[in-house]
PDB file of C-alpha atoms in Angstrom:
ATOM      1  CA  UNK V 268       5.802  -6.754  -2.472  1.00 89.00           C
ATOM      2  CA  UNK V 269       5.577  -8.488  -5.877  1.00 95.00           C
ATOM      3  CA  UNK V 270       7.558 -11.737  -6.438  1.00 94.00           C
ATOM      4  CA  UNK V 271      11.049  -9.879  -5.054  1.00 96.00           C
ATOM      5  CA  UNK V 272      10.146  -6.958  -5.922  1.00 97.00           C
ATOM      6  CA  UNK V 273       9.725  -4.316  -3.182  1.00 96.00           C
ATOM      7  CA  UNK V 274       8.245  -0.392  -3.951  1.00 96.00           C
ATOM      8  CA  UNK V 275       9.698   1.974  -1.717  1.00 94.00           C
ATOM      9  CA  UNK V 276       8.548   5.746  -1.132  1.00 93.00           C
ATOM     10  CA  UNK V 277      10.408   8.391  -0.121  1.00 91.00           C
ATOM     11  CA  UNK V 278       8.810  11.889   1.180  1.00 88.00           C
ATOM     12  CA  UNK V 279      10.665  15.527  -0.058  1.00 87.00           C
ATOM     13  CA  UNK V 280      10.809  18.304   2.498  1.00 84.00           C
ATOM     14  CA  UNK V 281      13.607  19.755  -0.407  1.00 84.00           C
ATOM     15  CA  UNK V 282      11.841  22.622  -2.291  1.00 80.00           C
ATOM     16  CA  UNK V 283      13.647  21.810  -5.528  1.00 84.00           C
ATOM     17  CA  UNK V 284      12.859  17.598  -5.851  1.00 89.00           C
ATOM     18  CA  UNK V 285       9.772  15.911  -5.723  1.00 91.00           C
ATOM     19  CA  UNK V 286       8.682  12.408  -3.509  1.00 92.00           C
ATOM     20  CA  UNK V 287      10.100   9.465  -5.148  1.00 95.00           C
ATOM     21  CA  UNK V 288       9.747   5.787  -5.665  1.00 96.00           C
ATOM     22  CA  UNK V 289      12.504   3.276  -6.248  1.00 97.00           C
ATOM     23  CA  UNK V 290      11.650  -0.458  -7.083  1.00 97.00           C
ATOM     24  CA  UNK V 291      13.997  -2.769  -5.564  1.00 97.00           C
ATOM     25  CA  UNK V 292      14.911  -6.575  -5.743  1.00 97.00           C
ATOM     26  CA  UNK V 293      15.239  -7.803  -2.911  1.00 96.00           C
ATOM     27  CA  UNK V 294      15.635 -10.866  -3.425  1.00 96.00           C
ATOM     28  CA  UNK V 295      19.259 -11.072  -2.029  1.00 96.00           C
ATOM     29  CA  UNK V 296      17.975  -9.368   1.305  1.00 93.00           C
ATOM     30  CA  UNK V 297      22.096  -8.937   2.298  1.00 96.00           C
ATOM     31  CA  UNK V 298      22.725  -7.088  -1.499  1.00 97.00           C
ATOM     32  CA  UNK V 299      19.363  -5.389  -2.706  1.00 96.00           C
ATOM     33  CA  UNK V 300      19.222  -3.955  -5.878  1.00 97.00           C
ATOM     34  CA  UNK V 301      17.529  -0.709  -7.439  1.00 97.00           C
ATOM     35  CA  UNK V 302      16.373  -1.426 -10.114  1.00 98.00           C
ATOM     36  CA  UNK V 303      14.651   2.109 -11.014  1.00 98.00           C
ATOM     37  CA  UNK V 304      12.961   4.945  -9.690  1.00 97.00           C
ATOM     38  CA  UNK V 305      10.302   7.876 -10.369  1.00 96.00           C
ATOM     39  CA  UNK V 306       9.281  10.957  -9.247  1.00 94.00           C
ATOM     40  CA  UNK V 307       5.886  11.714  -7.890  1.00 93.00           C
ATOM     41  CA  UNK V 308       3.923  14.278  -8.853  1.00 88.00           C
ATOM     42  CA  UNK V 309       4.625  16.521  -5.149  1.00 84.00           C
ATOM     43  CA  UNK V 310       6.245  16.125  -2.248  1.00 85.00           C
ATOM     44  CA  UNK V 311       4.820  13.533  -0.283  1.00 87.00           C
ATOM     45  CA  UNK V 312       5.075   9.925  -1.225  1.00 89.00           C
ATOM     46  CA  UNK V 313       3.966   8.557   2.440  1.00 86.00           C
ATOM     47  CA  UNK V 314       3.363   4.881   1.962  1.00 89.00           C
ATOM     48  CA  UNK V 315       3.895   2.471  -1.348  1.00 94.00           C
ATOM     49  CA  UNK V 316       1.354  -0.507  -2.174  1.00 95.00           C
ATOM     50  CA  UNK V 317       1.836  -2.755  -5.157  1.00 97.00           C
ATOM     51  CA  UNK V 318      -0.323  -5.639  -6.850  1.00 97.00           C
ATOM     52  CA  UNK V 319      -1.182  -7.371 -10.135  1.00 97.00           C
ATOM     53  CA  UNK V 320      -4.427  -8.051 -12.188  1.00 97.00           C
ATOM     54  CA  UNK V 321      -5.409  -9.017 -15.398  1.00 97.00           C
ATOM     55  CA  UNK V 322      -6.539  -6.258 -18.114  1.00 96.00           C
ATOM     56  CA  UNK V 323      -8.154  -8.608 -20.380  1.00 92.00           C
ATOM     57  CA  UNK V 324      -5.626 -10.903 -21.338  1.00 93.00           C
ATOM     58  CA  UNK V 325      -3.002  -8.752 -20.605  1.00 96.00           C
ATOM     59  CA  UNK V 326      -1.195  -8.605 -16.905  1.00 97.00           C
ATOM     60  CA  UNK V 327      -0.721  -5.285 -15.301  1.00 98.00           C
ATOM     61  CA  UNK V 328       0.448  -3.904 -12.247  1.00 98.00           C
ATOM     62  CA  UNK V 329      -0.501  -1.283  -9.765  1.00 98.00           C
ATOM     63  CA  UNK V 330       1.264   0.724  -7.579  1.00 98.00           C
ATOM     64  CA  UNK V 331       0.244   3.299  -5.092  1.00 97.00           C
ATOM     65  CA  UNK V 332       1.620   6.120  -3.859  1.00 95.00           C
ATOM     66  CA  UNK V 333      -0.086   7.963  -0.195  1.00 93.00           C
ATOM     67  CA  UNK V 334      -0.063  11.875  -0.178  1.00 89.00           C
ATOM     68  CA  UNK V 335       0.068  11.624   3.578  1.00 84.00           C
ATOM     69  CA  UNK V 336      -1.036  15.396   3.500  1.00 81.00           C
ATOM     70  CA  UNK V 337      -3.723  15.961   1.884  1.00 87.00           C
ATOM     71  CA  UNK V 338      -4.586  11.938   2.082  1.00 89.00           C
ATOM     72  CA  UNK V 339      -4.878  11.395  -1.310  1.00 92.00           C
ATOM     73  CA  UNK V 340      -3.772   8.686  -3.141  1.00 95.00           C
ATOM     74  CA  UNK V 341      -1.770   8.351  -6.682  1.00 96.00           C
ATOM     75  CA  UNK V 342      -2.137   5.097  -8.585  1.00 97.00           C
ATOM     76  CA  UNK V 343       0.581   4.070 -11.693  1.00 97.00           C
ATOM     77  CA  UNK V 344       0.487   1.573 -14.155  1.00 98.00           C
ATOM     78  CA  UNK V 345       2.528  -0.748 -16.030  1.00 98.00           C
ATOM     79  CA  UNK V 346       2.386  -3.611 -18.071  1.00 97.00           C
ATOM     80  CA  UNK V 347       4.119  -6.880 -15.737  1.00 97.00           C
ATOM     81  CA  UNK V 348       5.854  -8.259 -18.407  1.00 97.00           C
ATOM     82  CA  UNK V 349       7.939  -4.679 -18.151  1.00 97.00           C
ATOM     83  CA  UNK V 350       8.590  -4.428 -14.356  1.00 97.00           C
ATOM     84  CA  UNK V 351      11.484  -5.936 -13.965  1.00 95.00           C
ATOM     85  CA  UNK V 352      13.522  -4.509 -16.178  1.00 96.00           C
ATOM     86  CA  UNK V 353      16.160  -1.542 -15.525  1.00 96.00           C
ATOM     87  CA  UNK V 354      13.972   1.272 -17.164  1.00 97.00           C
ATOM     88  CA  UNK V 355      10.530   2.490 -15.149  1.00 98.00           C
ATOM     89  CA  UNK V 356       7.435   1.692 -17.154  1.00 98.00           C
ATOM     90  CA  UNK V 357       5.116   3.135 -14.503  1.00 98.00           C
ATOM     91  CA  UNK V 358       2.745   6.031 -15.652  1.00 97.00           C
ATOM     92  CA  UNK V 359       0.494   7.906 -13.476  1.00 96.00           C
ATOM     93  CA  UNK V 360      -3.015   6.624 -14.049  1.00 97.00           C
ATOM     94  CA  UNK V 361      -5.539   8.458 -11.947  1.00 97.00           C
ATOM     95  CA  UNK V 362      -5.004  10.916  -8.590  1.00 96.00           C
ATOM     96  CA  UNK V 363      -7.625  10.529  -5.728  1.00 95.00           C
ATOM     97  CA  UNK V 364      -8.215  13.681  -4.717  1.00 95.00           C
ATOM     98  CA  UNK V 365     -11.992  12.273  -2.729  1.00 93.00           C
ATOM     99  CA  UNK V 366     -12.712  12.231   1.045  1.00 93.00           C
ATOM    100  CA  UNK V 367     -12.742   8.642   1.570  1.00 92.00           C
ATOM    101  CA  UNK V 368      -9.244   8.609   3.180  1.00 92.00           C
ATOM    102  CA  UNK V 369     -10.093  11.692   5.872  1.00 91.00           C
ATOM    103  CA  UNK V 370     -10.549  11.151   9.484  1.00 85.00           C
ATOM    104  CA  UNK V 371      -7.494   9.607  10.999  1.00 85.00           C
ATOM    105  CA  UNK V 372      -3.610   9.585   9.321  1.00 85.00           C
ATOM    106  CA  UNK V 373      -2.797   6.165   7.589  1.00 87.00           C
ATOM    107  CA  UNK V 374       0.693   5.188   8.502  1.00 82.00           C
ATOM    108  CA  UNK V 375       0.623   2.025   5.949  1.00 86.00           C
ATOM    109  CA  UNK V 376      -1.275   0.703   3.005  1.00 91.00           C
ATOM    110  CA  UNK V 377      -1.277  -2.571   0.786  1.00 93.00           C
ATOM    111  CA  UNK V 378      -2.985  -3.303  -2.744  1.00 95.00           C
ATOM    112  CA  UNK V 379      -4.180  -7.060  -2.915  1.00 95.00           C
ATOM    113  CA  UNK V 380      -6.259  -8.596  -5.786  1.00 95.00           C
ATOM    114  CA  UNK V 381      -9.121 -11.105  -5.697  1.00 92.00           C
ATOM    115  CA  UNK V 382      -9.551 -14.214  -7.190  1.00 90.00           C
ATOM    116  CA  UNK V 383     -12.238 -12.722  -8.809  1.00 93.00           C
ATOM    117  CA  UNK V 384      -9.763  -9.693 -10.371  1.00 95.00           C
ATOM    118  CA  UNK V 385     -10.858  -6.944  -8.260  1.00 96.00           C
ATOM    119  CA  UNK V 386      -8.512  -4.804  -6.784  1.00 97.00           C
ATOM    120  CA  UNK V 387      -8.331  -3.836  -3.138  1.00 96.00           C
ATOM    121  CA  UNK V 388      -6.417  -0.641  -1.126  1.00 96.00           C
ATOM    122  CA  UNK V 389      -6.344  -1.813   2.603  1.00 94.00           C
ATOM    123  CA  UNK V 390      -5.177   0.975   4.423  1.00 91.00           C
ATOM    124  CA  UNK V 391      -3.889   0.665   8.401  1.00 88.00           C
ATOM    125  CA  UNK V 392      -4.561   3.680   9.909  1.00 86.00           C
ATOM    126  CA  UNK V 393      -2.888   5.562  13.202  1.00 80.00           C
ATOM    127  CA  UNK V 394      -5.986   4.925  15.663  1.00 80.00           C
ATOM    128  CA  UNK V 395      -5.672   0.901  15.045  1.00 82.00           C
ATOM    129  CA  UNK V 396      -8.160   0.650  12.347  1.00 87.00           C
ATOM    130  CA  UNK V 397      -7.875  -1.362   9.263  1.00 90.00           C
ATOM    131  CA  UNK V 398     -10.311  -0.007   6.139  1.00 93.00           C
ATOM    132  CA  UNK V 399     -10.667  -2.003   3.097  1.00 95.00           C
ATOM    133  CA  UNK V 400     -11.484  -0.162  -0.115  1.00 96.00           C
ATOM    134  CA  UNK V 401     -12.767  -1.128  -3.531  1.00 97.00           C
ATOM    135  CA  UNK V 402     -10.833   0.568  -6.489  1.00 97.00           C
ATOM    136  CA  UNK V 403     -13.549   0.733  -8.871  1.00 97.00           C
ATOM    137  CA  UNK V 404     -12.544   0.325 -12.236  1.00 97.00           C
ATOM    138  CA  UNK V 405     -13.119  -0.383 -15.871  1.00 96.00           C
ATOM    139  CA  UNK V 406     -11.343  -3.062 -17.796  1.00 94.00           C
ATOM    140  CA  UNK V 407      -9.484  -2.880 -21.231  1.00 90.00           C
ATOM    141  CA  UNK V 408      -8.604  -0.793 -21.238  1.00 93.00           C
ATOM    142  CA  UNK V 409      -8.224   0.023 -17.333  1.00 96.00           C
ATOM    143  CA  UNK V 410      -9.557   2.749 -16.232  1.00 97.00           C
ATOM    144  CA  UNK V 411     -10.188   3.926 -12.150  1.00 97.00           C
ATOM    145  CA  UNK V 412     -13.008   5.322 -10.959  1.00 96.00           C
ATOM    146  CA  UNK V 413     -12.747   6.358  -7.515  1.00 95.00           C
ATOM    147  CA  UNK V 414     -12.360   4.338  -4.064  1.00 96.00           C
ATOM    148  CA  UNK V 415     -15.380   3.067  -2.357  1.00 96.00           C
ATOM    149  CA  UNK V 416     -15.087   1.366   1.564  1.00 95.00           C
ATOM    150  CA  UNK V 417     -16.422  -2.455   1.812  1.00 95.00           C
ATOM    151  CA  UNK V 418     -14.972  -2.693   5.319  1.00 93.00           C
ATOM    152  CA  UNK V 419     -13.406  -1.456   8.701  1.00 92.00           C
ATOM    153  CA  UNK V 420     -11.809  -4.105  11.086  1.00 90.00           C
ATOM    154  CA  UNK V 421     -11.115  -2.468  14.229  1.00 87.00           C
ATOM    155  CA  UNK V 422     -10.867  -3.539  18.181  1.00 78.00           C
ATOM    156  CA  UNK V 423      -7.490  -4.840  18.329  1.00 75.00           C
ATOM    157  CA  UNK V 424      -5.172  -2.795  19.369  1.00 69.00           C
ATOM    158  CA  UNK V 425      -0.808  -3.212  21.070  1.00 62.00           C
ATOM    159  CA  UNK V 426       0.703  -2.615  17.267  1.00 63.00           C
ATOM    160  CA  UNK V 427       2.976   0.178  17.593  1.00 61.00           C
ATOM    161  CA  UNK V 428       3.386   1.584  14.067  1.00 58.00           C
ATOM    162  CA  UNK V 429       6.967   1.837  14.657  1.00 62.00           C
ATOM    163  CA  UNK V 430       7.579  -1.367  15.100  1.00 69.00           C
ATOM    164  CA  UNK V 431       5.574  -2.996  12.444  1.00 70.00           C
ATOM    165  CA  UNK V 432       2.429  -4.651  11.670  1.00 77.00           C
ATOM    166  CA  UNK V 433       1.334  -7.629   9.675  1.00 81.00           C
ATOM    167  CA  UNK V 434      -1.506  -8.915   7.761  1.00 84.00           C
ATOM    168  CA  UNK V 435      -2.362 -12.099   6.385  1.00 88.00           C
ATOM    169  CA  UNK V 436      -5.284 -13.184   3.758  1.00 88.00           C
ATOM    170  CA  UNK V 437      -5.959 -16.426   5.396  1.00 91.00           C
ATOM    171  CA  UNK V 438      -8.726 -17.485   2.972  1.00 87.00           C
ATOM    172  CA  UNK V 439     -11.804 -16.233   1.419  1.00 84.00           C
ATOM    173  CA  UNK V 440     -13.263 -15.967   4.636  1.00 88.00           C
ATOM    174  CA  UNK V 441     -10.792 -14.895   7.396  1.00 89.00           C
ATOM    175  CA  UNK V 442      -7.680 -12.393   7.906  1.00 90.00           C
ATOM    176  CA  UNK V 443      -5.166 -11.918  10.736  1.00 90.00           C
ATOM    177  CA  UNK V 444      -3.418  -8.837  12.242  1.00 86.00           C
ATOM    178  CA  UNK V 445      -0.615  -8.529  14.630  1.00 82.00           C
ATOM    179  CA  UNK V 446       2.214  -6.491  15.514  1.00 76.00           C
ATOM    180  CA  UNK V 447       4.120  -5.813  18.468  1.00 73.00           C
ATOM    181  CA  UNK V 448       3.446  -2.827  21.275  1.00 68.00           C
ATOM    182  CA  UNK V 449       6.936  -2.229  21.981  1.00 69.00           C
ATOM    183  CA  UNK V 450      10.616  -2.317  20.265  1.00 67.00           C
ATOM    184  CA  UNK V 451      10.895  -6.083  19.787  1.00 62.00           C
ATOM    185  CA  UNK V 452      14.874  -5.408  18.919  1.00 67.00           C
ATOM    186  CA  UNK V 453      18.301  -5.433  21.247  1.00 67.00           C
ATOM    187  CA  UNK V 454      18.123  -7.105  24.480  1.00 67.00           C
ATOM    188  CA  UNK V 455      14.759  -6.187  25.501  1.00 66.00           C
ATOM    189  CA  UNK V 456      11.878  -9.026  26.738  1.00 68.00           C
ATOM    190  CA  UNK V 457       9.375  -6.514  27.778  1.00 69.00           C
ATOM    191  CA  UNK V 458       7.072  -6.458  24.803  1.00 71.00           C
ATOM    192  CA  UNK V 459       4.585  -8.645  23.518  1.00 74.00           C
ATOM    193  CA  UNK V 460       2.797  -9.561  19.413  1.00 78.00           C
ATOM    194  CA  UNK V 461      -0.671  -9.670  19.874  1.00 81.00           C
ATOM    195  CA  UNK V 462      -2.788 -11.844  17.428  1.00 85.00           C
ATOM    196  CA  UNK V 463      -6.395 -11.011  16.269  1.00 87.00           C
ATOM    197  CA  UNK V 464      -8.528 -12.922  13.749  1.00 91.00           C
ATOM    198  CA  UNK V 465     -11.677 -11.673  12.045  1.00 90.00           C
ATOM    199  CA  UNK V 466     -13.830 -14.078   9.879  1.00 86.00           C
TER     200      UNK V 466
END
């Protein structure tokens, strides 16, 4: 998300069309509201991840796209000031083609910026495993350089990538995860969120 702005991905198994990504407001969650979409550069478009940053004094934003096979990842760029508009101002910046996402599939990814400007991909992958990476990059103008891991928070477990899983930035010093081990929805009562903190 950014503000009420929501990125979504869709994969192609259609020969002829390419993945895609549509930008939505959603900030009428009964009535939301394309606002524009792109095509990706092939057919897989597995996960979307958004943030913002400052490019010297100008304020940019960064979207992600996940090429769930191979698992690598496609990063666009637009100027904020443009993003809400009706026309797409996203162009393709830089395509990680590196090993740093192998191992285990991802099923979900976010961008989040420090305080300090730098840009992180945190990336939840299928075996319960949450790895935080460092997009490297030069400033104004911006430039990426590649993906490097800082961290891998791992141990919890009962999140059922079906039914969701949440992450909250709690300070400087301390995230959350959760997510529930069974369908949550309908009449069922047999399921449970599980809560883990790491400081």
């Amino acid at each position: 998300m950014l503000g009420d702005l929501m990125a979504f991905a869709v994969e192609s198994d259609d020969s002829n069309d390419n993945a895609r990504v549509g930008i939505y407001d959603i900030a009428n969650l009964a009535a939301p509201v394309l606002k524009y979409q792109f095509t990706v550069n092939g057919k897989k478009a597995s996960a979307a991840a958004i943030t913002n940053f400052t490019d010297g004094s100008t304020e940019k934003v960064l979207l992600a796209t996940y090429d769930y096979d191979p698992r690598h990842m496609r990063f666009y760029l637009a100027n904020y000031s443009a993003v809400n508009g009706n026309t797409n101002p996203f162009t393709q910046v830089y395509h990680y083609t590196g090993s740093a996402l192998d191992g285990d599939q991802y099923q979900n990814f976010a961008l989040v910026t420090s305080t300090a400007n730098v840009i992180y991909l945190l990336g939840f992958r299928e075996d319960e495993e949450l790895h935080v990476y460092e997009v490297q990059s030069t400033r104004n103008p911006f430039t990426i350089t590649g993906l490097v891991k800082r961290a891998t928070y791992k141990d919890w477990n009962g999140s059922d990538w079906r039914y969701g899983l949440g992450l909250q930035i709690v300070d400087a010093n301390a995230i959350q995860l959760w997510g529930s081990a069974s369908d949550p929805s309908g009449s069922s009562t047999n399921y449970s969120i599980n809560l883990y903190r790491y400081s």
